[in-house]
mmCIF file of C-alpha atoms and ligand atoms in Angstrom:
data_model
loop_
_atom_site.group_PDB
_atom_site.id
_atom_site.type_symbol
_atom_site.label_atom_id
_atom_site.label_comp_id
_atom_site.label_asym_id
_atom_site.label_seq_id
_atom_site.Cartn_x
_atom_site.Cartn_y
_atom_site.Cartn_z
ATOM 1 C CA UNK A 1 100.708 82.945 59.530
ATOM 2 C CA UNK A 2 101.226 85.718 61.222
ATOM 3 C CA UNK A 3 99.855 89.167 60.845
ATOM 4 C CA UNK A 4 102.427 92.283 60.775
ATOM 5 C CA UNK A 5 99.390 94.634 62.168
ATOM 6 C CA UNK A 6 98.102 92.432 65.126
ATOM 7 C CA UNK A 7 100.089 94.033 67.812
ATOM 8 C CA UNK A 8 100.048 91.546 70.577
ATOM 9 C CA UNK A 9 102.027 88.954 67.890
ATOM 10 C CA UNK A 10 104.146 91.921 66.890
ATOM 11 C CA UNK A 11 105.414 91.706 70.684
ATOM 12 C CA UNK A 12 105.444 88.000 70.552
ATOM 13 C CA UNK A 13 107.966 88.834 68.063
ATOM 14 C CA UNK A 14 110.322 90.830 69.844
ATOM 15 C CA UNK A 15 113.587 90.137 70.064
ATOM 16 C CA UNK A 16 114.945 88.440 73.617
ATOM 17 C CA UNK A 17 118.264 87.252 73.078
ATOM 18 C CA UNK A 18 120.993 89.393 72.676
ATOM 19 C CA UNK A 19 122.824 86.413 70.585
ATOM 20 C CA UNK A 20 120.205 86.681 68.179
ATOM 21 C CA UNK A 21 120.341 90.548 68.080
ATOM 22 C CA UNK A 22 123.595 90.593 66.953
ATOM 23 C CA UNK A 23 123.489 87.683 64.108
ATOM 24 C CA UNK A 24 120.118 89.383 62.533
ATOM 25 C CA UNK A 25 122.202 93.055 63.271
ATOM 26 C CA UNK A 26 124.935 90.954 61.284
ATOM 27 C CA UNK A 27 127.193 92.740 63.756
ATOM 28 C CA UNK A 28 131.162 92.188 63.850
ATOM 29 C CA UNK A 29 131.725 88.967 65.624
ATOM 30 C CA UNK A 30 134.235 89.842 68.134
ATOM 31 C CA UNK A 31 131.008 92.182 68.807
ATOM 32 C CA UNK A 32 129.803 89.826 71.508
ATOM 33 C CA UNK A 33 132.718 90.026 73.880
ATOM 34 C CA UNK A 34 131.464 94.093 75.179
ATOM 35 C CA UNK A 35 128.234 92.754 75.578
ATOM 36 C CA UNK A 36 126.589 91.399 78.530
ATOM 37 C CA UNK A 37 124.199 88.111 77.589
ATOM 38 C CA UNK A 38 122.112 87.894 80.445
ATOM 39 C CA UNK A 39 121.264 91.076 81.909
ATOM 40 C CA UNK A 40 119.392 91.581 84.362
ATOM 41 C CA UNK A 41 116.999 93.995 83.200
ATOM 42 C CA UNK A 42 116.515 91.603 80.178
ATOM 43 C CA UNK A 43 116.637 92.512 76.365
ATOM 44 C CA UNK A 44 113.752 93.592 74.614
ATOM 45 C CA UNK A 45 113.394 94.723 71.238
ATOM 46 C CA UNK A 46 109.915 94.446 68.924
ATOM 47 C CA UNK A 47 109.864 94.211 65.301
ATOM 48 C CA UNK A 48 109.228 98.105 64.550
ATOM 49 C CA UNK A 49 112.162 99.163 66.466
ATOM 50 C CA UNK A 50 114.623 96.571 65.307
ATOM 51 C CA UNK A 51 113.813 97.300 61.129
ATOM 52 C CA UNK A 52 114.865 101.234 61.851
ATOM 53 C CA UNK A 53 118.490 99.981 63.405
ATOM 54 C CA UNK A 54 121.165 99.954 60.934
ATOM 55 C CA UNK A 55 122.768 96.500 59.809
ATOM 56 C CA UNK A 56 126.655 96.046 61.198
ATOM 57 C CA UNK A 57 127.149 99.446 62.469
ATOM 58 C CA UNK A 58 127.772 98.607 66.542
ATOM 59 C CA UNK A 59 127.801 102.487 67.010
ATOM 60 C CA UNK A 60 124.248 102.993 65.408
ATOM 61 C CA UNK A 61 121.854 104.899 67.826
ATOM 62 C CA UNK A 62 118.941 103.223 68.250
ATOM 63 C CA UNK A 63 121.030 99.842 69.372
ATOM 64 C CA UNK A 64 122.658 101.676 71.831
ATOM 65 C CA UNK A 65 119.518 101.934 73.546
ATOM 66 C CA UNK A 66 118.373 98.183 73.842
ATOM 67 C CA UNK A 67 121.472 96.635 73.695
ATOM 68 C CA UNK A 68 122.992 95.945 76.853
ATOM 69 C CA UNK A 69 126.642 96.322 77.173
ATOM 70 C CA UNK A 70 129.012 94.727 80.059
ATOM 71 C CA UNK A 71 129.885 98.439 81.455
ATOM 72 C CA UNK A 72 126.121 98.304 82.710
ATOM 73 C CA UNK A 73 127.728 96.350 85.386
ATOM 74 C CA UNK A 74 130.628 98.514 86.952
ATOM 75 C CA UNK A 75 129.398 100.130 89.530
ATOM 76 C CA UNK A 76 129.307 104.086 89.391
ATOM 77 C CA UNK A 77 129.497 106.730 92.216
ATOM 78 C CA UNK A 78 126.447 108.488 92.220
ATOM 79 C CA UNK A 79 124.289 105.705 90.613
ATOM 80 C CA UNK A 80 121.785 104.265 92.449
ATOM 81 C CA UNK A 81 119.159 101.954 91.951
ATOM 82 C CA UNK A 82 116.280 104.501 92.939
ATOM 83 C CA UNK A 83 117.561 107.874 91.647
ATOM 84 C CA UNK A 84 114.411 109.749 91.488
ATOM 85 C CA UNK A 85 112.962 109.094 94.571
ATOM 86 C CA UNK A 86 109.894 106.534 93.587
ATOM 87 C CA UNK A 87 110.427 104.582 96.931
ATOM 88 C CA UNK A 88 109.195 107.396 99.191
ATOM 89 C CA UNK A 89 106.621 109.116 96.322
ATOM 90 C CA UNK A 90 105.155 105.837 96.208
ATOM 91 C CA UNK A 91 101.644 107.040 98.353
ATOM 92 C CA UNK A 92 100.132 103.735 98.090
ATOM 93 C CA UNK A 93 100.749 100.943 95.779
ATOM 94 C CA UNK A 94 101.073 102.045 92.114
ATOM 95 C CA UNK A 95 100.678 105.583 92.961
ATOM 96 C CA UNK A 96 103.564 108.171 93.177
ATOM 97 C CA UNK A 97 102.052 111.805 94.123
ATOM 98 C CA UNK A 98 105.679 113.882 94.194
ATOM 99 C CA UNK A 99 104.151 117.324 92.574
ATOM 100 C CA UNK A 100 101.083 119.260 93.178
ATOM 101 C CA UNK A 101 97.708 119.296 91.118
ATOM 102 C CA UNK A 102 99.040 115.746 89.485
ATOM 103 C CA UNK A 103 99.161 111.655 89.771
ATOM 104 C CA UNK A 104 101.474 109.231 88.702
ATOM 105 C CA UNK A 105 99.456 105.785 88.147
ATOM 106 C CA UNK A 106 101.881 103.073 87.388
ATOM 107 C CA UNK A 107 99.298 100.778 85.769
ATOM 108 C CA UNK A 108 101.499 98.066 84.371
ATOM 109 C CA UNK A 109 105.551 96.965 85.116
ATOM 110 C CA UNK A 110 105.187 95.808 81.022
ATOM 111 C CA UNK A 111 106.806 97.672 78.640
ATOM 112 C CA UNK A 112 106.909 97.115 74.879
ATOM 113 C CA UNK A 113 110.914 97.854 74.668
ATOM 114 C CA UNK A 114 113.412 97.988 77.270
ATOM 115 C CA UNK A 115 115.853 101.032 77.649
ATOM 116 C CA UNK A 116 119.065 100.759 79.122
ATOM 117 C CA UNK A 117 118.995 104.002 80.070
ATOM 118 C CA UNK A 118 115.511 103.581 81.991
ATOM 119 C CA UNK A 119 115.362 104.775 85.956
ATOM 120 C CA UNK A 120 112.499 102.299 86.619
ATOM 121 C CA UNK A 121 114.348 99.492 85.904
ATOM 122 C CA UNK A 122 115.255 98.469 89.286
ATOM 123 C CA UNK A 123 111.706 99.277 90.699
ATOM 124 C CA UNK A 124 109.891 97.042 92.496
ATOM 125 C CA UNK A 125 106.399 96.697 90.960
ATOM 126 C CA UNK A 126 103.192 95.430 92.430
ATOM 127 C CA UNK A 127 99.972 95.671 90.470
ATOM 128 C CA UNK A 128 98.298 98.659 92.595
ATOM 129 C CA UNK A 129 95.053 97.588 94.446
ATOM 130 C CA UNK A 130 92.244 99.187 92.146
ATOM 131 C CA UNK A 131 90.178 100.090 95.082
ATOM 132 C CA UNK A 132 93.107 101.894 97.083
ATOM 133 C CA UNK A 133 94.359 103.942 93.926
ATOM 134 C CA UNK A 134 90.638 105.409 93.728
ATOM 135 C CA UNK A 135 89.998 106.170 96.551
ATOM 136 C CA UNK A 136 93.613 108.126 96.964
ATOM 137 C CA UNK A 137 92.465 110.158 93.711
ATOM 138 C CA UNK A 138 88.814 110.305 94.904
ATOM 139 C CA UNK A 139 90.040 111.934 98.062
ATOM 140 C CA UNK A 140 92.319 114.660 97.387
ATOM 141 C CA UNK A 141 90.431 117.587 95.419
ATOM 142 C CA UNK A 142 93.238 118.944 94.370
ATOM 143 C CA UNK A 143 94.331 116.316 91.839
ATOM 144 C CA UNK A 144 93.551 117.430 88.350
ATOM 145 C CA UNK A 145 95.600 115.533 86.298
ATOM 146 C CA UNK A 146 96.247 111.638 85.983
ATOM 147 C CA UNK A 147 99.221 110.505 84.732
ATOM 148 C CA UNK A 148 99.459 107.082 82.958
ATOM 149 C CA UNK A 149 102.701 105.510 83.246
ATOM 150 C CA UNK A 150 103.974 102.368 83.916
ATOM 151 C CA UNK A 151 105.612 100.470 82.289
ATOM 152 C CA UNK A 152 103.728 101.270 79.134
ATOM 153 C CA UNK A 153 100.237 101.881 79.828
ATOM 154 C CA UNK A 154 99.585 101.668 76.150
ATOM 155 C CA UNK A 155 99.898 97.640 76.629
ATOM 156 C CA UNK A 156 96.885 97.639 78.617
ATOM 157 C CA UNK A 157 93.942 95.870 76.419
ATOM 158 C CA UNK A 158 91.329 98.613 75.392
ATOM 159 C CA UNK A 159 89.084 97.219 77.902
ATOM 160 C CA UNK A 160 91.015 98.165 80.393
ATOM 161 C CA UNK A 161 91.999 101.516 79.346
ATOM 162 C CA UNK A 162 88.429 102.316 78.535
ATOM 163 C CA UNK A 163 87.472 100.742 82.133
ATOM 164 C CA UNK A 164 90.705 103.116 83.845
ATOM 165 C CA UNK A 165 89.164 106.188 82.032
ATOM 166 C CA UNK A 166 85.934 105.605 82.353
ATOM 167 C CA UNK A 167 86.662 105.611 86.194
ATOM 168 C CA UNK A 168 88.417 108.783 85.888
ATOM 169 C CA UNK A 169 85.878 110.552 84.473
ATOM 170 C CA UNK A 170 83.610 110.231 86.860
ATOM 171 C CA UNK A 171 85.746 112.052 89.468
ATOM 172 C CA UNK A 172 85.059 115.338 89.221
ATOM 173 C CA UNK A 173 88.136 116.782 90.115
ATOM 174 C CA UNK A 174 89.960 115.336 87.498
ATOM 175 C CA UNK A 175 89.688 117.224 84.330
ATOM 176 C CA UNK A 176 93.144 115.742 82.337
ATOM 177 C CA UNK A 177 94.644 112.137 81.898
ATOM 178 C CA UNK A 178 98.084 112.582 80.431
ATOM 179 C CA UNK A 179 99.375 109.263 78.568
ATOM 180 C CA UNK A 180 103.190 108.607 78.665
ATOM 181 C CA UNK A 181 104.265 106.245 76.122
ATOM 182 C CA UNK A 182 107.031 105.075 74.265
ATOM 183 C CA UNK A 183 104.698 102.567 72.540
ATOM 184 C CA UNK A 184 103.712 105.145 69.340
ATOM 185 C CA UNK A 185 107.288 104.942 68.833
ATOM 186 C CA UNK A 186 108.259 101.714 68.957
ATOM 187 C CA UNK A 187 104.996 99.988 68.330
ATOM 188 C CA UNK A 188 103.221 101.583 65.807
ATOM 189 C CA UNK A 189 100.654 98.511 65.501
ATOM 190 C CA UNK A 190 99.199 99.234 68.882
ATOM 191 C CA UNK A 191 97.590 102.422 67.804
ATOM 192 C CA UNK A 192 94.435 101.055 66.328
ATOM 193 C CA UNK A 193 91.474 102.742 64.848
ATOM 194 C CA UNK A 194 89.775 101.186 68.117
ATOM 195 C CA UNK A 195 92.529 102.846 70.108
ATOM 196 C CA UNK A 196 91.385 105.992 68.531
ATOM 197 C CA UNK A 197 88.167 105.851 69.035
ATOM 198 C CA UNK A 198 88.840 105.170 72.483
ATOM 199 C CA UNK A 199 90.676 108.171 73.181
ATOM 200 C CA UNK A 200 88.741 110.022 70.908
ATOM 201 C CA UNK A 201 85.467 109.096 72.838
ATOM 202 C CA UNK A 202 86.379 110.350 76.039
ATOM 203 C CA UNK A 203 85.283 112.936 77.773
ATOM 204 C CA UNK A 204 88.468 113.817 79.872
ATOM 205 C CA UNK A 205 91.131 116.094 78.143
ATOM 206 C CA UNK A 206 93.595 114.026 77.119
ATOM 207 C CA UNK A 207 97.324 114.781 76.361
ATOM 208 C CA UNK A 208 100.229 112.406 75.144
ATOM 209 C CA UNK A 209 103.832 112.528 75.833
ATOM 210 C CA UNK A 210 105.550 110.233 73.625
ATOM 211 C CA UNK A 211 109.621 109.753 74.147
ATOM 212 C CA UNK A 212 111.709 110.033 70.989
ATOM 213 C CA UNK A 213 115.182 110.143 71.524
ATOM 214 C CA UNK A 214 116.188 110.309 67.936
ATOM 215 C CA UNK A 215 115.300 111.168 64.746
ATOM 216 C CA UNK A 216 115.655 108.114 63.063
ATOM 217 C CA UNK A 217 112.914 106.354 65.403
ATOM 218 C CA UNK A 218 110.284 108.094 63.694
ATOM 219 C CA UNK A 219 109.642 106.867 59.998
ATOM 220 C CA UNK A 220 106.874 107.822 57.891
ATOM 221 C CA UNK A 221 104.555 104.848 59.649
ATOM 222 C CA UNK A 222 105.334 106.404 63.132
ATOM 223 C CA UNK A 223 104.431 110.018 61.622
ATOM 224 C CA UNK A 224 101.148 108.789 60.455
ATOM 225 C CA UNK A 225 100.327 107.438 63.899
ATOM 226 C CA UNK A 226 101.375 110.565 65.579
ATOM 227 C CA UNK A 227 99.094 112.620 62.895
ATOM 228 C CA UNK A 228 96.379 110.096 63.556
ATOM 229 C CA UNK A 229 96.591 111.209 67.506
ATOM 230 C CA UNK A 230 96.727 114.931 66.525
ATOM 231 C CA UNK A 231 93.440 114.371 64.718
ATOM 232 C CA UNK A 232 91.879 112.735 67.115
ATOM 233 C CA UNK A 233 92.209 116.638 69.420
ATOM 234 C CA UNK A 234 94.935 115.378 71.473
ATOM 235 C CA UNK A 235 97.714 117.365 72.483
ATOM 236 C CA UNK A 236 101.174 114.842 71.564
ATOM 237 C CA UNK A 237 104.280 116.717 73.146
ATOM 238 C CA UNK A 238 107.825 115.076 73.058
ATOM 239 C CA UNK A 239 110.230 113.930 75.742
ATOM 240 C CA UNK A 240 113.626 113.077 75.530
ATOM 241 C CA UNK A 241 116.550 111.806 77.310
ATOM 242 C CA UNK A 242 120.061 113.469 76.467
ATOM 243 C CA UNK A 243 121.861 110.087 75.934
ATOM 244 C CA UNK A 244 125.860 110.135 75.181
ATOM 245 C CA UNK A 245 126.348 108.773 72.047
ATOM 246 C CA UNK A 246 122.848 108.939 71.005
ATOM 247 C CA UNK A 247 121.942 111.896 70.901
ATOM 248 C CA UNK A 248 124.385 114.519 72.810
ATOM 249 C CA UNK A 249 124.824 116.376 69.040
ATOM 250 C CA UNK A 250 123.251 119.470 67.999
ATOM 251 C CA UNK A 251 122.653 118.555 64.657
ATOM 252 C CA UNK A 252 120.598 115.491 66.037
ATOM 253 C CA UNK A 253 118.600 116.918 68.451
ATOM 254 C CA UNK A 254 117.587 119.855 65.728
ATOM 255 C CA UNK A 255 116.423 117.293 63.060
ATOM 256 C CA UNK A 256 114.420 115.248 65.725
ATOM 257 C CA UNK A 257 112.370 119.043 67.251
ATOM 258 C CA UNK A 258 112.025 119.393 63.807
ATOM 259 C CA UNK A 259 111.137 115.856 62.564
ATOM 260 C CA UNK A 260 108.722 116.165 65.265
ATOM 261 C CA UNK A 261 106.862 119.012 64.546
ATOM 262 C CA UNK A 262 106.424 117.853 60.907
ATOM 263 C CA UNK A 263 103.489 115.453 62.346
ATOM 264 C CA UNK A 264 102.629 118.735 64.483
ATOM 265 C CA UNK A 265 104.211 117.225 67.938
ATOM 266 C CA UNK A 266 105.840 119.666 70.183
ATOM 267 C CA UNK A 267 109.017 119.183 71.874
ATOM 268 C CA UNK A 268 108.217 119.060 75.699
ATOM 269 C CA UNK A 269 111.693 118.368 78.091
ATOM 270 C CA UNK A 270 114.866 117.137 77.330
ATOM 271 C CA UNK A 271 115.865 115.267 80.114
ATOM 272 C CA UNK A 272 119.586 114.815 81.567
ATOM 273 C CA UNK A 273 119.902 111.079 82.584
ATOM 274 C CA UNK A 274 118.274 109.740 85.783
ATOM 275 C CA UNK A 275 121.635 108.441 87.676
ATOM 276 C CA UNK A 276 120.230 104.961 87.556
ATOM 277 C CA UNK A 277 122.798 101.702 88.139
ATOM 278 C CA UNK A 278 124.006 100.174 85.146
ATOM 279 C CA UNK A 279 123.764 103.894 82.954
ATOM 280 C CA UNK A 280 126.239 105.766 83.783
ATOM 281 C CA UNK A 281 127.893 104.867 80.528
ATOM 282 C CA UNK A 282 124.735 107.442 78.992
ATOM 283 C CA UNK A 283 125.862 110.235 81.235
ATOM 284 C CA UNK A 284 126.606 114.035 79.525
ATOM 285 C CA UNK A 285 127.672 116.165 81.881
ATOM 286 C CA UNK A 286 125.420 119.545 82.904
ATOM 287 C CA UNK A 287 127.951 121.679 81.545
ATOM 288 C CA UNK A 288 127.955 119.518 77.751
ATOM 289 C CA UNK A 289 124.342 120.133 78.070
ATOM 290 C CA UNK A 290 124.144 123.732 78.360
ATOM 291 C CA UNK A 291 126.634 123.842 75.348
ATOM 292 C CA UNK A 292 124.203 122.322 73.526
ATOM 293 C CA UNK A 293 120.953 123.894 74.577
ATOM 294 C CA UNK A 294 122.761 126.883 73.513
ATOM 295 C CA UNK A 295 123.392 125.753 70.052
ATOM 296 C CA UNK A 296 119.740 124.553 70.129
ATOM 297 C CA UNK A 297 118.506 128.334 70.856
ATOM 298 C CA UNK A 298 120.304 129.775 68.076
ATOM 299 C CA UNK A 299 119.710 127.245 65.729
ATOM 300 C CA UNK A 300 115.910 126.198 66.452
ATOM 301 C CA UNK A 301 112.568 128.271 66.341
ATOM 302 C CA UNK A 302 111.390 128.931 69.782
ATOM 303 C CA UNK A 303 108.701 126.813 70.157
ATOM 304 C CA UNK A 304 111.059 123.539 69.178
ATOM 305 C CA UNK A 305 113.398 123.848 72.081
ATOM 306 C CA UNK A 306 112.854 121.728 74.729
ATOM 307 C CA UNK A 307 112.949 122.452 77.980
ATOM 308 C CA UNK A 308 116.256 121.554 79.437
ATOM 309 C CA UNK A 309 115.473 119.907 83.268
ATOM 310 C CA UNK A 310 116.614 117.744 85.701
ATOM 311 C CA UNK A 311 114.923 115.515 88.328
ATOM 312 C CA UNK A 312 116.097 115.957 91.728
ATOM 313 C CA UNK A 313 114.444 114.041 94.516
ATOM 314 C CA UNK A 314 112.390 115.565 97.062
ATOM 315 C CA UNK A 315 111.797 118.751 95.092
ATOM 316 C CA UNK A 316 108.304 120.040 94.025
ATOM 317 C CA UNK A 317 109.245 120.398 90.273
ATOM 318 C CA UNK A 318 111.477 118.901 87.529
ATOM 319 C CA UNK A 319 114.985 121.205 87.818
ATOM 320 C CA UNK A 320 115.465 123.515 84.552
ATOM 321 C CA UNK A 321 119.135 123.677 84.025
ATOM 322 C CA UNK A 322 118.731 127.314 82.830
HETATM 323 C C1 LIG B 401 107.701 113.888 85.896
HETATM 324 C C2 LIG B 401 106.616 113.603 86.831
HETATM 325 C C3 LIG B 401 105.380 114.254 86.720
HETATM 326 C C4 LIG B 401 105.078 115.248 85.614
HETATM 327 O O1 LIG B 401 105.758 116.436 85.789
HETATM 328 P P1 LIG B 401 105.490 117.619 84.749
HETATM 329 O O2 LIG B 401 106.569 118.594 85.068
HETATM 330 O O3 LIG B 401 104.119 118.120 84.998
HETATM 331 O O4 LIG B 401 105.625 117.039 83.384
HETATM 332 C C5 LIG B 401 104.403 113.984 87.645
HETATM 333 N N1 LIG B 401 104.601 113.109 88.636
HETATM 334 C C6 LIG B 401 105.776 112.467 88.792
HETATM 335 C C7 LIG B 401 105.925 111.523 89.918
HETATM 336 C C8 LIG B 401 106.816 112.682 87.880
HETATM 337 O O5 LIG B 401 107.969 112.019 88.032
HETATM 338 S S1 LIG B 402 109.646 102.397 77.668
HETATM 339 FE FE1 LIG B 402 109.953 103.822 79.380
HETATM 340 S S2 LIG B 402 109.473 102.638 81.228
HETATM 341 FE FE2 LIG B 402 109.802 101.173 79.537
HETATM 342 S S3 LIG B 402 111.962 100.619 79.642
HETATM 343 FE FE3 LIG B 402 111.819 102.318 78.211
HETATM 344 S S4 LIG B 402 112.181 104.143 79.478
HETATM 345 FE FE4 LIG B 402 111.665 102.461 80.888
#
């Protein structure tokens, strides 16, 4: 038997196949032929995520995301397999150091859900030497933040998260550890009372970003997680990409700041794509997106509108569009 709370089975779970997908989706048959059955960033949907998509509806939001579609493959001008500029931020092996005062650890190529829209897709990942990535943070005083990414760093064990921040702390110059995840999203089960009491145990300042990219990923058992974080004194701010038919509508991107900030989570960036091969079927265009940041700034209490940016490569901060 398995057990709907253990999250490592939950993930055995997922869904790999996108034949599979689209009998349990009970999508239209003649579905199949738009999309693409072995791609090479493969499919990967778990449980949680796959319960909130709606049944026969090839248009529904959250599918878009994870289902890979044969237009991944026509190649795009401007779309490149390294849009951000990882490659050269890359400082040594699973560190990228583009902006001052902060770290990007990439602490594990594993992710509990695969976006088609996601710029690391193509990245080469080699599991960082422990001793290097240290001694890089150890060495530059002006680090003050660490930045947990991945991958998902939320599918490290507890042991090694506790290990990872335990090591942190003891560098003196680092006073935050900022978690990206996607995991509270679409994994609920991972967020364990020992997960809490991890975080909540540590000594660093710690801050989540979680990425919700539309209202109807976060259900009541998501909210309670999120709650669960706020309670625990950490700071849970939203990111988002702006995703053509996902999410490129006022109306959706005002229930989700607002869904959000009903389990007290703050709306952080809202992200125009990364030009990454394979996504350009995800692109709005800058000038659709001031439209709607517009209607977003009428519409939305101050404090719930994102902050519209870009990321270019090579400059020192993410680009705000206005
Ligand atoms: C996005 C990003 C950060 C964080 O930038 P903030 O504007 O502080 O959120 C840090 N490092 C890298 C490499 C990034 O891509
Ligand atoms: S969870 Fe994040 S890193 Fe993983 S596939 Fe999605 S966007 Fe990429």
């Amino acid at each position: 038997m398995s057990d709907p709370n253990n999250w490592q089975q939950c993930l055995q779970h997922s869904i790999r196949d996108p034949q599979r997908l689209i009998e349990q989706l009970e999508l239209p048959a003649d579905y199949i032929e738009q999309v693409l059955l072995q791609p090479q960033f493969p499919l990967l949907v778990p449980p949680a995520y796959l319960a909130k998509i709606k049944k026969g509806d090839p248009n529904d939001p959250l599918l878009r995301q994870i289902l890979a579609l044969k237009q991944e493959t026509i190649p795009s001008e401007g779309f490149s397999s390294d849009p951000v500029g990882d490659n050269a931020a890359q400082k040594c092996q699973g560190i990228l150091h583009k902006y001052q005062g902060r770290v990007l650890l990439l602490v594990t190529a594993a992710c509990a859900i695969h976006c088609r829209y996601c710029f690391r897709q193509h990245f080469e990942y080699h599991a960082p030497n422990n001793d290097d990535v240290f001694e890089y943070i150890q060495s530059d005083t002006g680090i003050h933040e660490v930045i947990l990414s991945g991958g998902d760093p939320l599918l490290l064990s507890d042991q090694r998260l506790s290990t990872l921040l335990h090591k942190l702390q003891k560098i003196e110059h680092i006073k935050r550890v900022r978690i990206h995840s996607r995991v509270p999203i679409v994994l609920p089960q991972r967020m364990t009372a020992d997960l809490m009491a991890l975080l909540r145990s540590s000594q660093l300042h710690i801050v989540f970003v979680i990425h919700a990219n539309h209202p109807n990923e976060i259900d009541t058992e998501v909210g309670a997680v999120l709650q669960q974080l706020v309670r625990q004194g950490i700071m849970v701010l939203n990111q988002t990409v702006l995703l053509k038919q996902v999410n490129d509508n006022p109306e959706i991107l005002i229930q989700l700041s607002e869904k959000l900030f009903q389990y007290q989570v703050l709306p952080y960036y809202l992200h125009l794509l990364d030009k990454v091969q394979g996504a350009a079927h995800f692109e709005v265009s800058e000038h659709a997106a001031l439209r709607l940041l517009d209607v977003l700034r009428c519409r939305l209490l101050g404090y719930l509108v994102p902050k519209l940016v870009k990321e270019v490569a090579g400059l020192p901060y993410k680009q705000p569009l206005l």
